[in-house]
C-alpha positions as YAML, in Angstrom:
chain: A
units: angstrom
residues:
- id: 1
  name: MET
  ca: [-7.53, -7.19, 7.56]
- id: 2
  name: ARG
  ca: [-4.73, -7.59, 10.10]
- id: 3
  name: ILE
  ca: [-3.84, -4.85, 12.56]
- id: 4
  name: GLN
  ca: [-0.05, -4.59, 12.78]
- id: 5
  name: THR
  ca: [0.89, -1.85, 15.21]
- id: 6
  name: TRP
  ca: [4.48, -3.07, 15.24]
- id: 7
  name: LEU
  ca: [4.71, -2.25, 11.55]
- id: 8
  name: VAL
  ca: [3.72, 1.35, 12.17]
- id: 9
  name: ALA
  ca: [6.38, 1.68, 14.86]
- id: 10
  name: ALA
  ca: [8.95, 0.14, 12.54]
- id: 11
  name: THR
  ca: [8.05, 2.59, 9.80]
- id: 12
  name: LEU
  ca: [8.51, 5.58, 12.08]
- id: 13
  name: ALA
  ca: [11.77, 4.24, 13.45]
- id: 14
  name: LEU
  ca: [13.21, 3.56, 10.00]
- id: 15
  name: THR
  ca: [12.30, 6.92, 8.54]
- id: 16
  name: GLY
  ca: [12.78, 9.16, 11.56]
- id: 17
  name: LEU
  ca: [9.45, 10.84, 10.94]
- id: 18
  name: ALA
  ca: [8.08, 13.23, 13.53]
- id: 19
  name: PRO
  ca: [4.71, 11.91, 14.79]
- id: 20
  name: ALA
  ca: [3.36, 15.45, 14.86]
- id: 21
  name: SER
  ca: [3.82, 16.05, 11.12]
- id: 22
  name: PRO
  ca: [0.57, 17.16, 9.46]
- id: 23
  name: ALA
  ca: [0.13, 14.08, 7.27]
- id: 24
  name: LEU
  ca: [0.68, 11.51, 10.01]
- id: 25
  name: ALA
  ca: [-1.73, 13.30, 12.30]
- id: 26
  name: ALA
  ca: [-4.49, 13.38, 9.70]
- id: 27
  name: ASP
  ca: [-4.37, 10.04, 7.87]
- id: 28
  name: GLY
  ca: [-5.58, 6.53, 8.62]
- id: 29
  name: ASN
  ca: [-2.65, 4.13, 8.25]
- id: 30
  name: PRO
  ca: [-3.08, 1.56, 5.44]
- id: 31
  name: LEU
  ca: [-0.10, -0.42, 6.74]
- id: 32
  name: GLU
  ca: [-2.14, -1.26, 9.84]
- id: 33
  name: LYS
  ca: [-4.91, -2.74, 7.72]
- id: 34
  name: THR
  ca: [-2.90, -4.90, 5.31]
- id: 35
  name: ASN
  ca: [-0.22, -7.56, 5.32]
- id: 36
  name: GLY
  ca: [2.35, -6.67, 2.68]
- id: 37
  name: PHE
  ca: [2.15, -5.11, -0.78]
- id: 38
  name: TYR
  ca: [-0.17, -6.25, -3.56]
- id: 39
  name: VAL
  ca: [1.19, -7.99, -6.64]
- id: 40
  name: ASP
  ca: [-0.84, -6.96, -9.69]
- id: 41
  name: PRO
  ca: [-1.85, -10.26, -11.34]
- id: 42
  name: ASP
  ca: [-2.68, -8.46, -14.57]
- id: 43
  name: SER
  ca: [0.35, -6.22, -14.87]
- id: 44
  name: ASN
  ca: [1.90, -5.97, -18.31]
- id: 45
  name: PRO
  ca: [4.80, -8.27, -17.34]
- id: 46
  name: ALA
  ca: [2.45, -10.84, -15.77]
- id: 47
  name: THR
  ca: [0.20, -10.79, -18.82]
- id: 48
  name: TRP
  ca: [3.17, -11.23, -21.16]
- id: 49
  name: VAL
  ca: [4.47, -14.20, -19.16]
- id: 50
  name: ARG
  ca: [1.04, -15.87, -19.28]
- id: 51
  name: ASP
  ca: [0.79, -15.29, -23.02]
- id: 52
  name: HIS
  ca: [4.33, -16.54, -23.80]
- id: 53
  name: PRO
  ca: [4.91, -19.65, -21.65]
- id: 54
  name: GLY
  ca: [7.35, -21.12, -24.16]
- id: 55
  name: ASP
  ca: [9.55, -18.04, -24.49]
- id: 56
  name: SER
  ca: [13.05, -18.58, -23.11]
- id: 57
  name: ARG
  ca: [12.82, -15.22, -21.29]
- id: 58
  name: ALA
  ca: [9.53, -15.98, -19.50]
- id: 59
  name: GLY
  ca: [11.06, -17.67, -16.45]
- id: 60
  name: ALA
  ca: [13.40, -14.83, -15.60]
- id: 61
  name: ILE
  ca: [10.73, -12.18, -16.20]
- id: 62
  name: ARG
  ca: [8.26, -14.11, -14.02]
- id: 63
  name: THR
  ca: [10.73, -14.51, -11.16]
- id: 64
  name: SER
  ca: [12.38, -11.09, -11.28]
- id: 65
  name: ILE
  ca: [9.48, -8.82, -12.27]
- id: 66
  name: ALA
  ca: [5.99, -10.32, -12.74]
- id: 67
  name: THR
  ca: [5.74, -11.74, -9.22]
- id: 68
  name: LYS
  ca: [6.98, -8.59, -7.47]
- id: 69
  name: PRO
  ca: [4.68, -5.93, -5.99]
- id: 70
  name: GLY
  ca: [4.30, -2.89, -8.21]
- id: 71
  name: ALA
  ca: [1.99, -0.04, -9.09]
- id: 72
  name: ARG
  ca: [-0.87, 0.00, -11.54]
- id: 73
  name: TRP
  ca: [-1.22, 3.18, -13.60]
- id: 74
  name: PHE
  ca: [-4.62, 4.69, -14.32]
- id: 75
  name: GLY
  ca: [-5.34, 7.25, -17.03]
- id: 76
  name: ASN
  ca: [-7.56, 8.01, -19.99]
- id: 77
  name: TRP
  ca: [-7.16, 4.37, -21.10]
- id: 78
  name: SER
  ca: [-8.84, 3.04, -17.94]
- id: 79
  name: GLY
  ca: [-12.49, 3.41, -18.97]
- id: 80
  name: ASP
  ca: [-14.93, 3.96, -16.09]
- id: 81
  name: ILE
  ca: [-12.34, 5.15, -13.60]
- id: 82
  name: ARG
  ca: [-14.44, 4.68, -10.48]
- id: 83
  name: ALA
  ca: [-15.23, 1.08, -11.46]
- id: 84
  name: ALA
  ca: [-11.63, 0.36, -12.46]
- id: 85
  name: VAL
  ca: [-10.18, 1.70, -9.22]
- id: 86
  name: ASP
  ca: [-12.86, 0.05, -7.11]
- id: 87
  name: SER
  ca: [-12.23, -3.33, -8.75]
- id: 88
  name: TYR
  ca: [-8.48, -3.12, -8.29]
- id: 89
  name: THR
  ca: [-8.52, -1.97, -4.67]
- id: 90
  name: TYR
  ca: [-11.26, -4.48, -3.83]
- id: 91
  name: ALA
  ca: [-9.13, -7.36, -5.16]
- id: 92
  name: ALA
  ca: [-6.20, -6.16, -3.06]
- id: 93
  name: ASP
  ca: [-8.40, -5.78, 0.01]
- id: 94
  name: VAL
  ca: [-9.71, -9.33, -0.34]
- id: 95
  name: ALA
  ca: [-6.09, -10.52, -0.51]
- id: 96
  name: ASP
  ca: [-5.25, -8.44, 2.57]
- id: 97
  name: LYS
  ca: [-2.54, -6.62, 0.60]
- id: 98
  name: LEU
  ca: [-1.74, -2.94, 0.06]
- id: 99
  name: PRO
  ca: [-2.19, -1.75, -3.55]
- id: 100
  name: VAL
  ca: [-0.19, 1.06, -5.14]
- id: 101
  name: LEU
  ca: [-2.05, 3.14, -7.74]
- id: 102
  name: VAL
  ca: [-0.82, 5.94, -9.99]
- id: 103
  name: ALA
  ca: [-3.16, 8.72, -11.11]
- id: 104
  name: TYR
  ca: [-1.82, 9.89, -14.49]
- id: 105
  name: ASN
  ca: [-4.37, 11.97, -16.36]
- id: 106
  name: ILE
  ca: [-3.54, 15.64, -15.81]
- id: 107
  name: PRO
  ca: [-4.37, 17.83, -18.85]
- id: 108
  name: GLY
  ca: [-1.27, 18.46, -20.94]
- id: 109
  name: ARG
  ca: [0.41, 15.38, -19.48]
- id: 110
  name: ASP
  ca: [4.16, 15.10, -20.20]
- id: 111
  name: CYS
  ca: [4.16, 18.46, -22.01]
- id: 112
  name: GLY
  ca: [3.68, 16.82, -25.39]
- id: 113
  name: GLY
  ca: [6.45, 14.26, -24.82]
- id: 114
  name: GLU
  ca: [6.45, 10.48, -25.21]
- id: 115
  name: SER
  ca: [3.58, 10.08, -22.70]
- id: 116
  name: THR
  ca: [1.48, 12.96, -23.96]
- id: 117
  name: GLY
  ca: [-2.26, 12.92, -23.24]
- id: 118
  name: GLY
  ca: [-4.48, 13.46, -20.24]
- id: 119
  name: ALA
  ca: [-7.99, 14.67, -19.58]
- id: 120
  name: GLY
  ca: [-9.47, 16.92, -22.24]
- id: 121
  name: SER
  ca: [-10.29, 19.83, -19.94]
- id: 122
  name: PRO
  ca: [-9.87, 20.99, -16.33]
- id: 123
  name: GLN
  ca: [-13.46, 20.02, -15.52]
- id: 124
  name: ALA
  ca: [-12.99, 16.60, -17.09]
- id: 125
  name: TYR
  ca: [-9.99, 16.10, -14.83]
- id: 126
  name: ARG
  ca: [-11.87, 17.19, -11.73]
- id: 127
  name: ASP
  ca: [-14.61, 14.69, -12.54]
- id: 128
  name: TRP
  ca: [-12.04, 11.97, -13.22]
- id: 129
  name: ILE
  ca: [-9.93, 12.42, -10.09]
- id: 130
  name: SER
  ca: [-13.03, 12.76, -7.92]
- id: 131
  name: ALA
  ca: [-14.30, 9.43, -9.26]
- id: 132
  name: PHE
  ca: [-10.83, 7.93, -8.72]
- id: 133
  name: ALA
  ca: [-11.00, 8.81, -5.02]
- id: 134
  name: ASP
  ca: [-14.58, 7.52, -4.83]
- id: 135
  name: GLY
  ca: [-13.37, 4.20, -6.23]
- id: 136
  name: ILE
  ca: [-10.98, 3.76, -3.31]
- id: 137
  name: GLY
  ca: [-13.35, 4.95, -0.60]
- id: 138
  name: GLY
  ca: [-12.44, 3.43, 2.73]
- id: 139
  name: LYS
  ca: [-10.21, 0.67, 1.37]
- id: 140
  name: PRO
  ca: [-6.48, 0.86, 2.20]
- id: 141
  name: ALA
  ca: [-4.27, 2.08, -0.63]
- id: 142
  name: VAL
  ca: [-1.22, 4.08, -1.66]
- id: 143
  name: VAL
  ca: [-1.76, 6.63, -4.45]
- id: 144
  name: ILE
  ca: [0.90, 8.43, -6.48]
- id: 145
  name: ILE
  ca: [-0.51, 11.72, -7.76]
- id: 146
  name: GLU
  ca: [0.45, 12.76, -11.29]
- id: 147
  name: PRO
  ca: [4.12, 11.97, -12.00]
- id: 148
  name: ASP
  ca: [6.08, 14.93, -13.42]
- id: 149
  name: ALA
  ca: [3.14, 17.34, -13.16]
- id: 150
  name: LEU
  ca: [4.82, 19.72, -10.70]
- id: 151
  name: ALA
  ca: [8.34, 19.36, -12.07]
- id: 152
  name: GLN
  ca: [7.07, 20.21, -15.56]
- id: 153
  name: LEU
  ca: [5.31, 23.43, -14.58]
- id: 154
  name: ASP
  ca: [7.94, 25.44, -16.43]
- id: 155
  name: CYS
  ca: [6.94, 23.99, -19.79]
- id: 156
  name: LEU
  ca: [3.42, 25.44, -19.49]
- id: 157
  name: PRO
  ca: [2.31, 28.99, -20.35]
- id: 158
  name: GLY
  ca: [1.47, 31.24, -17.41]
- id: 159
  name: ASP
  ca: [-2.29, 30.68, -17.17]
- id: 160
  name: ALA
  ca: [-1.90, 26.93, -17.64]
- id: 161
  name: ARG
  ca: [0.55, 26.78, -14.71]
- id: 162
  name: GLN
  ca: [-2.00, 28.14, -12.28]
- id: 163
  name: THR
  ca: [-4.66, 25.81, -13.69]
- id: 164
  name: ARG
  ca: [-2.39, 22.83, -13.08]
- id: 165
  name: VAL
  ca: [-1.63, 23.96, -9.53]
- id: 166
  name: ASP
  ca: [-5.36, 24.30, -8.88]
- id: 167
  name: LEU
  ca: [-6.07, 20.84, -10.31]
- id: 168
  name: LEU
  ca: [-3.35, 19.16, -8.23]
- id: 169
  name: LYS
  ca: [-4.65, 20.92, -5.12]
- id: 170
  name: PHE
  ca: [-8.13, 19.67, -5.99]
- id: 171
  name: ALA
  ca: [-6.75, 16.13, -6.38]
- id: 172
  name: ALA
  ca: [-5.10, 16.29, -2.96]
- id: 173
  name: THR
  ca: [-8.37, 17.45, -1.43]
- id: 174
  name: GLN
  ca: [-10.31, 14.58, -3.00]
- id: 175
  name: PHE
  ca: [-8.07, 11.91, -1.47]
- id: 176
  name: ALA
  ca: [-7.98, 13.69, 1.88]
- id: 177
  name: GLN
  ca: [-11.77, 13.87, 2.03]
- id: 178
  name: LYS
  ca: [-12.86, 10.62, 0.36]
- id: 179
  name: ALA
  ca: [-10.13, 8.05, 1.03]
- id: 180
  name: PRO
  ca: [-9.40, 8.08, 4.77]
- id: 181
  name: ASN
  ca: [-7.26, 4.92, 4.69]
- id: 182
  name: THR
  ca: [-5.16, 5.99, 1.72]
- id: 183
  name: TRP
  ca: [-1.68, 7.43, 1.86]
- id: 184
  name: ALA
  ca: [-1.47, 9.77, -1.13]
- id: 185
  name: TYR
  ca: [1.87, 11.15, -2.29]
- id: 186
  name: MET
  ca: [2.24, 14.19, -4.54]
- id: 187
  name: ASP
  ca: [4.96, 13.79, -7.16]
- id: 188
  name: GLY
  ca: [8.09, 15.80, -6.43]
- id: 189
  name: GLY
  ca: [10.29, 15.10, -9.45]
- id: 190
  name: ASN
  ca: [13.76, 13.61, -9.02]
- id: 191
  name: ALA
  ca: [17.02, 14.34, -7.25]
- id: 192
  name: THR
  ca: [18.49, 16.80, -9.75]
- id: 193
  name: TRP
  ca: [15.55, 18.22, -11.69]
- id: 194
  name: ILE
  ca: [14.21, 21.09, -9.55]
- id: 195
  name: PRO
  ca: [16.01, 22.76, -6.60]
- id: 196
  name: ALA
  ca: [14.70, 21.45, -3.29]
- id: 197
  name: ALA
  ca: [13.46, 24.83, -2.06]
- id: 198
  name: THR
  ca: [11.60, 25.41, -5.34]
- id: 199
  name: MET
  ca: [9.99, 21.99, -5.21]
- id: 200
  name: ALA
  ca: [8.97, 22.55, -1.60]
- id: 201
  name: SER
  ca: [7.28, 25.80, -2.60]
- id: 202
  name: ARG
  ca: [5.42, 24.02, -5.39]
- id: 203
  name: LEU
  ca: [4.37, 21.19, -3.09]
- id: 204
  name: LYS
  ca: [3.01, 23.71, -0.59]
- id: 205
  name: SER
  ca: [1.07, 25.44, -3.36]
- id: 206
  name: VAL
  ca: [-0.79, 22.23, -4.20]
- id: 207
  name: GLY
  ca: [-1.60, 21.36, -0.59]
- id: 208
  name: VAL
  ca: [0.88, 18.57, 0.12]
- id: 209
  name: GLN
  ca: [0.09, 19.03, 3.83]
- id: 210
  name: SER
  ca: [-3.40, 17.67, 3.21]
- id: 211
  name: VAL
  ca: [-2.08, 14.32, 1.92]
- id: 212
  name: HIS
  ca: [0.49, 11.97, 3.38]
- id: 213
  name: GLY
  ca: [3.62, 13.20, 1.61]
- id: 214
  name: PHE
  ca: [5.49, 13.25, -1.68]
- id: 215
  name: VAL
  ca: [7.18, 10.81, -4.06]
- id: 216
  name: LEU
  ca: [10.50, 10.97, -5.89]
- id: 217
  name: ASN
  ca: [12.24, 9.34, -8.85]
- id: 218
  name: VAL
  ca: [9.13, 8.04, -10.62]
- id: 219
  name: SER
  ca: [10.27, 6.35, -13.85]
- id: 220
  name: ASN
  ca: [13.81, 7.58, -13.22]
- id: 221
  name: PHE
  ca: [17.11, 6.03, -12.18]
- id: 222
  name: TYR
  ca: [18.68, 7.99, -9.32]
- id: 223
  name: THR
  ca: [19.89, 5.89, -6.41]
- id: 224
  name: THR
  ca: [17.84, 5.63, -3.26]
- id: 225
  name: ALA
  ca: [20.62, 7.41, -1.37]
- id: 226
  name: GLU
  ca: [20.58, 10.36, -3.81]
- id: 227
  name: SER
  ca: [16.80, 10.53, -3.66]
- id: 228
  name: THR
  ca: [16.82, 10.36, 0.13]
- id: 229
  name: THR
  ca: [19.24, 13.28, 0.40]
- id: 230
  name: TYR
  ca: [17.03, 15.33, -1.89]
- id: 231
  name: GLY
  ca: [13.84, 14.25, -0.11]
- id: 232
  name: LYS
  ca: [15.21, 15.38, 3.24]
- id: 233
  name: ALA
  ca: [16.19, 18.72, 1.73]
- id: 234
  name: VAL
  ca: [12.66, 19.17, 0.39]
- id: 235
  name: GLY
  ca: [11.25, 18.26, 3.81]
- id: 236
  name: SER
  ca: [13.53, 20.79, 5.49]
- id: 237
  name: ALA
  ca: [12.32, 23.49, 3.10]
- id: 238
  name: LEU
  ca: [8.72, 22.48, 3.79]
- id: 239
  name: GLY
  ca: [9.34, 23.00, 7.49]
- id: 240
  name: TYR
  ca: [8.31, 19.54, 8.68]
- id: 241
  name: ALA
  ca: [9.50, 15.96, 8.25]
- id: 242
  name: ALA
  ca: [7.21, 15.19, 5.33]
- id: 243
  name: PRO
  ca: [7.09, 11.47, 4.53]
- id: 244
  name: PHE
  ca: [8.34, 10.56, 1.07]
- id: 245
  name: VAL
  ca: [8.73, 7.42, -1.00]
- id: 246
  name: VAL
  ca: [11.17, 6.57, -3.78]
- id: 247
  name: ASP
  ca: [10.60, 4.67, -7.01]
- id: 248
  name: THR
  ca: [13.27, 1.94, -7.00]
- id: 249
  name: SER
  ca: [11.98, -0.02, -9.99]
- id: 250
  name: ARG
  ca: [14.98, 0.79, -12.19]
- id: 251
  name: ASN
  ca: [17.59, 2.42, -9.95]
- id: 252
  name: GLY
  ca: [19.77, -0.60, -9.18]
- id: 253
  name: ASN
  ca: [22.72, 0.84, -11.14]
- id: 254
  name: GLY
  ca: [21.93, 4.49, -10.48]
- id: 255
  name: HIS
  ca: [21.43, 7.11, -13.17]
- id: 256
  name: GLY
  ca: [24.60, 6.56, -15.18]
- id: 257
  name: THR
  ca: [25.85, 9.23, -17.58]
- id: 258
  name: PRO
  ca: [24.20, 12.59, -16.83]
- id: 259
  name: ASP
  ca: [22.94, 13.05, -20.37]
- id: 260
  name: ASP
  ca: [19.40, 14.38, -20.79]
- id: 261
  name: LYS
  ca: [18.82, 11.93, -23.63]
- id: 262
  name: LEU
  ca: [19.44, 8.97, -21.35]
- id: 263
  name: TRP
  ca: [16.19, 9.23, -19.38]
- id: 264
  name: CYS
  ca: [14.35, 7.24, -22.06]
- id: 265
  name: ASN
  ca: [15.00, 3.46, -22.08]
- id: 266
  name: PRO
  ca: [18.73, 3.99, -21.44]
- id: 267
  name: PRO
  ca: [21.34, 1.22, -21.38]
- id: 268
  name: LYS
  ca: [22.96, -0.25, -18.27]
- id: 269
  name: ARG
  ca: [20.08, 0.42, -15.92]
- id: 270
  name: LYS
  ca: [18.99, -2.30, -13.49]
- id: 271
  name: LEU
  ca: [16.12, -3.37, -11.25]
- id: 272
  name: GLY
  ca: [16.31, -1.81, -7.79]
- id: 273
  name: ALA
  ca: [15.12, -2.96, -4.37]
- id: 274
  name: SER
  ca: [11.61, -4.41, -4.45]
- id: 275
  name: ALA
  ca: [8.79, -2.94, -2.37]
- id: 276
  name: GLN
  ca: [9.76, -2.48, 1.26]
- id: 277
  name: LEU
  ca: [9.59, -0.13, 4.22]
- id: 278
  name: GLY
  ca: [12.42, 2.17, 5.16]
- id: 279
  name: GLY
  ca: [15.94, 2.23, 3.83]
- id: 280
  name: GLY
  ca: [16.06, 6.04, 3.78]
- id: 281
  name: PRO
  ca: [12.60, 6.99, 2.52]
- id: 282
  name: GLU
  ca: [9.38, 5.92, 4.18]
- id: 283
  name: MET
  ca: [8.96, 3.23, 1.53]
- id: 284
  name: GLN
  ca: [10.77, 1.98, -1.55]
- id: 285
  name: LEU
  ca: [8.26, 1.04, -4.26]
- id: 286
  name: TRP
  ca: [8.23, -0.16, -7.84]
- id: 287
  name: ILE
  ca: [6.14, 2.60, -9.37]
- id: 288
  name: LYS
  ca: [7.30, 2.47, -12.98]
- id: 289
  name: VAL
  ca: [6.49, -1.02, -14.28]
- id: 290
  name: PRO
  ca: [9.85, -2.60, -15.21]
- id: 291
  name: GLY
  ca: [9.86, -3.53, -18.87]
- id: 292
  name: ASP
  ca: [7.26, -0.92, -19.84]
- id: 293
  name: SER
  ca: [8.75, 1.41, -22.44]
- id: 294
  name: ASP
  ca: [9.42, 5.10, -21.82]
- id: 295
  name: GLY
  ca: [8.71, 5.71, -25.50]
- id: 296
  name: SER
  ca: [10.22, 5.13, -28.92]
- id: 297
  name: CYS
  ca: [13.79, 5.84, -27.91]
- id: 298
  name: GLY
  ca: [16.94, 4.20, -26.56]
- id: 299
  name: TYR
  ca: [16.60, 0.45, -26.18]
- id: 300
  name: GLY
  ca: [12.87, 0.92, -26.82]
- id: 301
  name: GLN
  ca: [13.08, 2.23, -30.37]
- id: 302
  name: GLY
  ca: [9.71, 1.63, -32.01]
- id: 303
  name: ILE
  ca: [7.99, 0.69, -28.71]
- id: 304
  name: PRO
  ca: [5.33, 3.22, -27.59]
- id: 305
  name: ALA
  ca: [5.35, 4.54, -24.03]
- id: 306
  name: GLY
  ca: [3.63, 2.20, -21.58]
- id: 307
  name: THR
  ca: [4.02, -0.88, -23.81]
- id: 308
  name: PHE
  ca: [5.75, -3.89, -22.25]
- id: 309
  name: SER
  ca: [8.84, -5.25, -23.97]
- id: 310
  name: PRO
  ca: [10.62, -8.46, -22.94]
- id: 311
  name: VAL
  ca: [13.78, -6.97, -24.44]
- id: 312
  name: LEU
  ca: [13.62, -4.00, -22.05]
- id: 313
  name: ALA
  ca: [12.76, -6.30, -19.16]
- id: 314
  name: GLU
  ca: [15.72, -8.56, -19.86]
- id: 315
  name: HIS
  ca: [18.11, -5.60, -19.96]
- id: 316
  name: LEU
  ca: [16.85, -4.49, -16.53]
- id: 317
  name: ILE
  ca: [17.25, -7.97, -15.10]
- id: 318
  name: LYS
  ca: [20.82, -8.24, -16.39]
- id: 319
  name: GLY
  ca: [21.74, -4.61, -15.84]
- id: 320
  name: ASP
  ca: [23.27, -4.25, -19.31]
...
């Protein structure tokens, strides 16, 4: 693993982060221990390209999506979660690259929407997320904690809200204690969903100070500039320059028409900037896998959430 102190300095300079912020003071820096972001060789787009070498769309999907660094999502489909996470982060470590992982298994996930599911009970989730952190151990990694879980608090009944807060706080503690070279980011919704002061209060309640920071725009389409403005407002409400990252996987054309129905496989969305440092947030990352369906809706009618579609991928490449 290469030590790149210049990269750390570049990160701080690009983001304007205060070195004394709680997360930076507490965490080991995975950027120091790796040389670039990991490309998942078994992502849904990469697997589709391998399985369809003669398809006329394969070349463009390979070049524009399958060979780009992106996140791998882990949930109740992942089997032995400790083994799955260990295997993935080990492969990235051997390649000297930084992997991005998404923990997506909170009970009541997506409030019964297109991505419904999650662990069967609070204790099952505690066991799962604890094993997730064990699987990373000392290896360098970036972890996105439970997309939408905080922003969707309002859809839960009163007792379930506190249970979710407690589970997310437990998750933060697991990564802080067990994965010293991981930067974990708690999900903070998107630029227009929850008022910045409200989101800051929620982030505090789940112990965001114990992890590296928060993440915005997961699976959404707001521009990096819009997300950066919101992220800075959240940081101001938190009272320190909390690091944040932005999902740029599909934000190349911005959000488009502000219609609630257009969050799900909408038209005229486009690939955004591939994984990189700076540019407003601390990092720009492809967290949503481009081409993976949001659910049976929009351009993805009949395609379940999380299923790769070359049709969806091609629309993102062309921006139509």
